[in-house]
Amino acid sequence: MAEAATLPPLNLALQGGGSHGAFTWGVLDALLEDGGFTLEGISGTSAGAMNAVALAHGFAQAAQQHKDAREAHQAGCTLARETLTKLWEGVGAMGSLWGAPLQGNPLLGMMSQWLSPYQTNPLDINPLRGLLESVVDFGALCHARHAWIPKVFVCATNVRTGRGEIFSGARLSADAVMASACLPMMFKAVQIGGEHYWDGGYSGNPALYPLIYQTQTCDVLLVQINPIEHHDLPDTAPDIMERMNEVTFNASLLGELRAIDFVRRLLAEGRLDPQHYKSMRMHRIDGGSVLAPFGAASKTRADMGFVRQLFQLGRTQGQHWLQRHRHDIGVRHTLHLTENS
């Protein structure tokens, strides 16, 4: 493993997609095992937010144990892998990403078509919160000051305004992550500071702008688990609904990617001041096509065997990306939006 000070910096943007977030766990495990990058910022939504705080927790723990940057980086990679494993093995033990009362109850599942979670789940039971709080020390993340601890940006949707809101620094909490993963028909809106929040996927899945404005790093690796393209025409009610969700949850991301591409081209043409605009280099691991054969219903499935299967798929894709694009970081972008590659 190279000296931490000489490692190229990289930001991560982690999409949400239910239990398919275990694919992202595998990608992160490959990146952390490699240890070839310093991670300045991580933006995550829903399951991506869970992965983000678990990863950052490992580096926060390492910072408490090591003062040397190289040792802290090495220990952080190891502890982050351990924390992610604890999180997803805990999800696998519950058998559901959300651990919700509707899961595994066909009657309540049918009732959810007509009744809200305020009626079907009045106590707002969600065992995932307990798991998350047992794995992640949010106090340590909120007060993290060392440069080698990644900044975490969690997106949730403000129910009142409809806008995405970013939780980071002192505002980072289990509530923020639960808000980012709050499916409106399954759980009550999460209240934080007098406002109510739903799943961040409606407004930023994930949000890229915090990585642009609140970090120095220009390279962003997007781990995408919702497919952009769908080659077969959906013709059943479940397939149509799933495609609608995919389009909705990708819309804000595509808008930000187009804006990044537009700014990059204007900078290259000398039409924008580089002192005021940042040319971002975007990269992507596309899990959407890999996960598509499992179908939409598998996003609520999280038995241990399935979680580990997704993990292995993610590790493989992460290793392939490292082999192909490691040396592109800091040099060129590899995600060409106009070519949809």
Coordinates of C-alpha atoms in Angstrom, one line a residue:
M1 CA 0.0 0.0 0.0
A2 CA 1.4 3.4 -1.0
E3 CA 2.0 6.3 1.3
A4 CA -1.3 8.0 2.2
A5 CA 0.1 11.4 1.2
T6 CA 1.0 10.2 -2.3
L7 CA -2.3 8.5 -3.0
P8 CA -4.6 10.1 -5.6
P9 CA -7.7 11.6 -4.1
L10 CA -11.2 10.3 -5.0
N11 CA -14.7 11.1 -4.1
L12 CA -17.5 8.5 -4.0
A13 CA -21.2 9.0 -5.1
L14 CA -23.3 6.0 -3.9
Q15 CA -26.8 5.4 -5.2
G16 CA -29.6 4.0 -3.3
G17 CA -31.7 1.0 -4.4
G18 CA -32.8 -1.1 -1.5
S19 CA -31.0 -4.3 -0.7
H20 CA -29.1 -3.9 -4.0
G21 CA -26.9 -1.6 -1.9
A22 CA -25.1 -4.9 -1.0
F23 CA -23.6 -4.7 -4.5
T24 CA -22.1 -1.3 -3.5
W25 CA -20.7 -2.9 -0.3
G26 CA -18.8 -5.3 -2.6
V27 CA -17.5 -2.5 -4.7
L28 CA -16.3 -0.6 -1.6
D29 CA -14.7 -3.7 -0.2
A30 CA -12.6 -4.0 -3.4
L31 CA -11.6 -0.4 -3.3
L32 CA -10.7 -0.5 0.4
E33 CA -8.8 -3.8 0.0
D34 CA -6.8 -2.1 -2.8
G35 CA -6.2 1.0 -0.6
G36 CA -4.9 3.0 -3.6
F37 CA -6.9 6.2 -3.1
T38 CA -7.6 8.7 -0.4
L39 CA -11.3 9.4 0.0
E40 CA -12.1 13.0 0.6
G41 CA -15.9 13.0 0.2
I42 CA -18.8 10.5 0.0
S43 CA -22.3 11.4 -1.1
G44 CA -24.9 8.8 -0.5
T45 CA -28.6 8.3 -0.6
S46 CA -30.8 5.6 1.1
A47 CA -28.7 2.4 1.1
G48 CA -25.9 4.5 -0.3
A49 CA -26.1 6.7 2.8
M50 CA -25.8 3.6 5.0
N51 CA -22.7 2.5 3.1
A52 CA -21.2 6.0 3.3
V53 CA -21.5 6.3 7.1
A54 CA -20.3 2.8 7.7
L55 CA -17.2 3.4 5.5
A56 CA -16.5 6.8 7.2
H57 CA -17.0 5.2 10.6
G58 CA -14.0 2.9 10.0
F59 CA -11.7 5.8 9.2
A60 CA -13.0 7.8 12.2
Q61 CA -12.1 4.8 14.4
A62 CA -8.7 4.6 12.9
A63 CA -8.1 8.3 13.5
Q64 CA -8.7 7.7 17.2
Q65 CA -6.0 5.0 17.2
H66 CA -3.4 6.4 14.9
K67 CA -1.8 9.8 14.5
D68 CA 0.4 8.9 11.5
A69 CA -1.5 9.5 8.2
R70 CA -0.1 6.3 6.5
E71 CA -1.0 4.1 9.5
A72 CA -4.4 5.8 9.9
H73 CA -5.2 5.2 6.2
Q74 CA -4.2 1.5 6.3
A75 CA -6.2 1.0 9.5
G76 CA -9.1 3.0 8.2
C77 CA -9.4 0.7 5.1
T78 CA -9.4 -2.4 7.3
L79 CA -11.9 -1.0 9.9
A80 CA -14.2 0.3 7.1
R81 CA -14.3 -3.1 5.5
E82 CA -15.1 -4.6 8.9
T83 CA -17.9 -2.1 9.6
L84 CA -19.5 -2.6 6.2
T85 CA -19.4 -6.3 6.8
K86 CA -21.1 -5.9 10.2
L87 CA -23.8 -3.7 8.7
W88 CA -24.7 -6.0 5.8
E89 CA -24.5 -9.2 7.8
G90 CA -26.9 -7.6 10.2
V91 CA -29.2 -6.8 7.3
G92 CA -28.9 -10.4 6.1
A93 CA -29.7 -11.6 9.6
M94 CA -32.9 -9.5 9.6
G95 CA -33.8 -10.7 6.1
S96 CA -34.9 -7.2 5.0
L97 CA -33.1 -3.9 4.4
W98 CA -35.8 -2.1 6.2
G99 CA -36.8 -4.8 8.7
A100 CA -40.3 -3.4 8.2
P101 CA -43.5 -5.0 9.5
L102 CA -44.9 -5.1 6.0
Q103 CA -42.1 -7.4 4.9
G104 CA -43.2 -11.0 4.9
N105 CA -46.8 -10.2 5.7
P106 CA -48.9 -10.6 2.6
L107 CA -52.1 -9.1 4.2
L108 CA -50.4 -5.9 5.3
G109 CA -48.6 -5.8 2.0
M110 CA -51.9 -5.7 0.2
M111 CA -53.3 -3.2 2.7
S112 CA -50.4 -0.8 2.0
Q113 CA -52.0 -0.1 -1.4
W114 CA -54.9 1.7 0.4
L115 CA -53.5 2.5 3.9
S116 CA -50.6 4.7 4.9
P117 CA -47.8 3.7 7.3
Y118 CA -49.5 5.9 9.8
Q119 CA -52.2 3.2 9.9
T120 CA -50.3 0.0 9.1
N121 CA -47.2 0.9 11.2
P122 CA -48.4 3.4 13.8
L123 CA -45.5 2.7 16.1
D124 CA -43.1 3.4 13.2
I125 CA -41.2 0.1 14.0
N126 CA -37.9 -0.1 12.1
P127 CA -35.2 -2.5 13.4
L128 CA -32.8 -1.1 10.9
R129 CA -32.3 2.0 13.1
G130 CA -31.0 -0.1 16.0
L131 CA -28.6 -2.0 13.7
L132 CA -27.3 1.2 12.2
E133 CA -26.7 2.8 15.7
S134 CA -25.0 -0.3 16.9
V135 CA -22.5 -0.3 14.0
V136 CA -21.9 3.4 13.4
D137 CA -20.6 5.9 16.0
F138 CA -22.3 9.1 14.7
G139 CA -20.8 11.2 17.5
A140 CA -17.3 10.4 16.1
L141 CA -18.4 11.2 12.6
C142 CA -20.0 14.5 13.6
H143 CA -16.8 15.7 15.3
A144 CA -14.3 14.2 12.8
R145 CA -11.6 16.7 12.1
H146 CA -8.8 14.7 10.5
A147 CA -8.1 15.1 6.8
W148 CA -8.1 11.4 6.3
I149 CA -11.7 10.9 7.5
P150 CA -14.0 11.2 4.5
K151 CA -16.7 13.9 4.6
V152 CA -20.1 12.4 4.4
F153 CA -23.1 14.0 2.6
V154 CA -26.5 12.3 3.1
C155 CA -29.4 13.4 0.9
A156 CA -33.1 13.4 2.1
T157 CA -36.2 14.9 0.6
N158 CA -38.0 17.7 2.5
V159 CA -41.7 16.7 2.4
R160 CA -42.8 20.3 2.7
T161 CA -40.6 21.9 0.0
G162 CA -39.9 18.9 -2.2
R163 CA -36.3 19.8 -2.3
G164 CA -33.3 17.7 -1.5
E165 CA -31.5 18.5 1.7
I166 CA -27.9 17.5 2.6
F167 CA -27.0 16.4 6.1
S168 CA -23.3 16.5 6.9
G169 CA -20.9 17.4 9.7
A170 CA -22.7 18.1 12.9
R171 CA -26.0 17.4 11.3
L172 CA -25.1 13.9 10.4
S173 CA -27.1 11.4 12.5
A174 CA -29.0 8.1 12.4
D175 CA -32.1 10.2 11.9
A176 CA -30.6 11.7 8.7
V177 CA -29.7 8.3 7.3
M178 CA -33.2 6.9 8.2
A179 CA -34.7 9.9 6.5
S180 CA -32.7 9.3 3.4
A181 CA -34.0 5.7 3.3
C182 CA -37.6 6.6 4.3
L183 CA -40.0 5.0 1.8
P184 CA -43.2 7.1 2.1
M185 CA -45.6 4.1 1.8
M186 CA -43.7 2.0 4.4
F187 CA -42.7 4.4 7.1
K188 CA -43.8 7.7 8.7
A189 CA -41.8 10.7 7.5
V190 CA -38.7 11.3 9.7
Q191 CA -38.8 14.5 11.7
I192 CA -35.6 16.5 12.1
G193 CA -35.5 20.0 13.5
G194 CA -39.2 20.6 12.9
E195 CA -39.2 19.4 9.2
H196 CA -40.2 16.1 7.8
Y197 CA -38.2 14.0 5.3
W198 CA -38.7 11.2 2.9
D199 CA -36.3 9.1 0.8
G200 CA -33.5 11.1 -0.7
G201 CA -33.9 9.3 -4.0
Y202 CA -36.7 11.7 -5.1
S203 CA -34.3 14.7 -5.0
G204 CA -30.7 13.4 -5.3
N205 CA -29.8 9.8 -6.0
P206 CA -27.0 10.6 -5.1
A207 CA -26.5 14.3 -4.9
L208 CA -23.3 15.3 -6.7
Y209 CA -23.2 19.0 -5.9
P210 CA -21.8 18.7 -2.3
L211 CA -18.8 16.9 -3.8
I212 CA -18.3 19.8 -6.3
Y213 CA -18.6 22.7 -3.8
Q214 CA -17.5 21.2 -0.5
T215 CA -14.4 19.2 -1.5
Q216 CA -11.2 19.9 -3.4
T217 CA -11.2 16.6 -5.3
C218 CA -12.2 16.7 -9.0
D219 CA -12.6 12.9 -9.5
V220 CA -15.9 11.3 -8.6
L221 CA -16.6 7.6 -8.8
L222 CA -20.4 7.0 -9.1
V223 CA -21.6 3.6 -8.0
Q224 CA -24.9 3.3 -9.8
I225 CA -27.4 0.5 -9.0
N226 CA -30.5 1.8 -10.8
P227 CA -30.3 1.1 -14.5
I228 CA -30.6 4.1 -16.8
E229 CA -31.6 2.2 -19.9
H230 CA -34.3 -0.5 -20.1
H231 CA -34.3 -2.3 -23.5
D232 CA -37.6 -4.2 -23.1
L233 CA -40.9 -2.4 -23.0
P234 CA -42.6 -2.9 -19.7
D235 CA -46.0 -4.3 -20.2
T236 CA -47.2 -5.6 -16.8
A237 CA -48.3 -3.3 -13.9
P238 CA -45.3 -4.2 -11.7
D239 CA -42.8 -3.7 -14.5
I240 CA -44.3 -0.4 -15.5
M241 CA -44.2 0.8 -11.9
E242 CA -40.6 -0.3 -11.5
R243 CA -39.6 1.5 -14.7
M244 CA -41.4 4.6 -13.5
N245 CA -39.4 4.4 -10.2
E246 CA -36.1 3.9 -12.1
V247 CA -36.8 7.0 -14.2
T248 CA -37.8 9.1 -11.2
F249 CA -34.8 8.0 -9.1
N250 CA -32.3 8.7 -11.9
A251 CA -33.8 12.0 -13.0
S252 CA -31.9 14.4 -10.7
L253 CA -28.7 12.5 -11.2
L254 CA -28.9 12.7 -14.9
G255 CA -29.6 16.4 -14.6
E256 CA -26.4 17.0 -12.5
L257 CA -24.3 14.8 -14.9
R258 CA -25.4 16.9 -17.9
A259 CA -24.6 20.1 -16.0
I260 CA -21.1 18.8 -15.1
D261 CA -20.6 17.8 -18.7
F262 CA -21.7 21.2 -20.0
V263 CA -19.4 23.1 -17.6
R264 CA -16.5 20.8 -18.5
R265 CA -16.9 21.5 -22.2
L266 CA -17.2 25.3 -21.6
L267 CA -14.0 25.2 -19.6
A268 CA -12.2 23.3 -22.3
E269 CA -13.3 25.9 -24.8
G270 CA -12.1 28.7 -22.6
R271 CA -15.5 30.2 -22.2
L272 CA -15.6 29.9 -18.3
D273 CA -13.1 31.2 -15.7
P274 CA -11.3 28.1 -14.2
Q275 CA -10.8 30.2 -11.0
H276 CA -14.5 30.1 -10.4
Y277 CA -15.6 26.8 -12.1
K278 CA -14.4 23.3 -11.4
S279 CA -13.9 20.7 -14.2
M280 CA -15.1 17.4 -12.7
R281 CA -13.8 14.1 -13.9
M282 CA -16.6 11.6 -13.6
H283 CA -16.2 7.8 -13.4
R284 CA -18.8 5.1 -13.0
I285 CA -19.3 1.5 -11.9
D286 CA -22.6 0.5 -13.5
G287 CA -24.4 -2.1 -11.4
G288 CA -27.7 -1.4 -13.0
S289 CA -27.2 -3.8 -15.9
V290 CA -25.6 -6.4 -13.6
L291 CA -28.6 -6.3 -11.1
A292 CA -31.4 -6.0 -13.7
P293 CA -31.9 -9.8 -14.0
F294 CA -32.8 -10.0 -10.3
G295 CA -35.9 -7.8 -10.9
A296 CA -37.5 -5.1 -8.8
A297 CA -38.9 -7.4 -6.1
S298 CA -35.3 -8.4 -5.1
K299 CA -34.7 -4.8 -3.8
T300 CA -36.7 -5.8 -0.7
R301 CA -35.1 -9.2 -0.4
A302 CA -32.1 -9.4 1.9
D303 CA -31.5 -13.0 3.1
M304 CA -27.9 -13.7 3.9
G305 CA -27.3 -15.8 0.8
F306 CA -28.6 -13.1 -1.5
V307 CA -26.7 -10.3 0.3
R308 CA -23.5 -12.3 -0.1
Q309 CA -24.2 -13.0 -3.8
L310 CA -24.7 -9.2 -4.4
F311 CA -21.5 -8.5 -2.4
Q312 CA -19.5 -10.9 -4.7
L313 CA -20.9 -9.3 -7.8
G314 CA -19.9 -5.9 -6.5
R315 CA -16.4 -7.0 -5.6
T316 CA -15.9 -8.4 -9.1
Q317 CA -17.1 -5.1 -10.7
G318 CA -14.9 -3.1 -8.4
Q319 CA -11.8 -5.1 -9.2
H320 CA -12.6 -4.8 -12.9
W321 CA -12.9 -1.1 -12.6
L322 CA -9.6 -0.8 -10.8
Q323 CA -7.8 -2.8 -13.5
R324 CA -9.3 -0.7 -16.3
H325 CA -9.3 2.8 -14.8
R326 CA -7.0 3.1 -11.8
H327 CA -4.6 5.3 -13.8
D328 CA -7.3 7.5 -15.2
I329 CA -7.9 9.1 -11.8
G330 CA -6.5 12.6 -11.8
V331 CA -6.0 12.4 -15.6
R332 CA -9.2 12.1 -17.5
H333 CA -12.9 11.4 -17.1
T334 CA -14.2 8.0 -18.1
L335 CA -18.0 8.5 -17.9
H336 CA -19.1 10.0 -21.2
L337 CA -22.7 10.9 -20.7
T338 CA -23.5 11.8 -24.3
E339 CA -22.3 8.3 -25.3
N340 CA -24.2 6.7 -22.4
S341 CA -21.1 4.7 -21.5

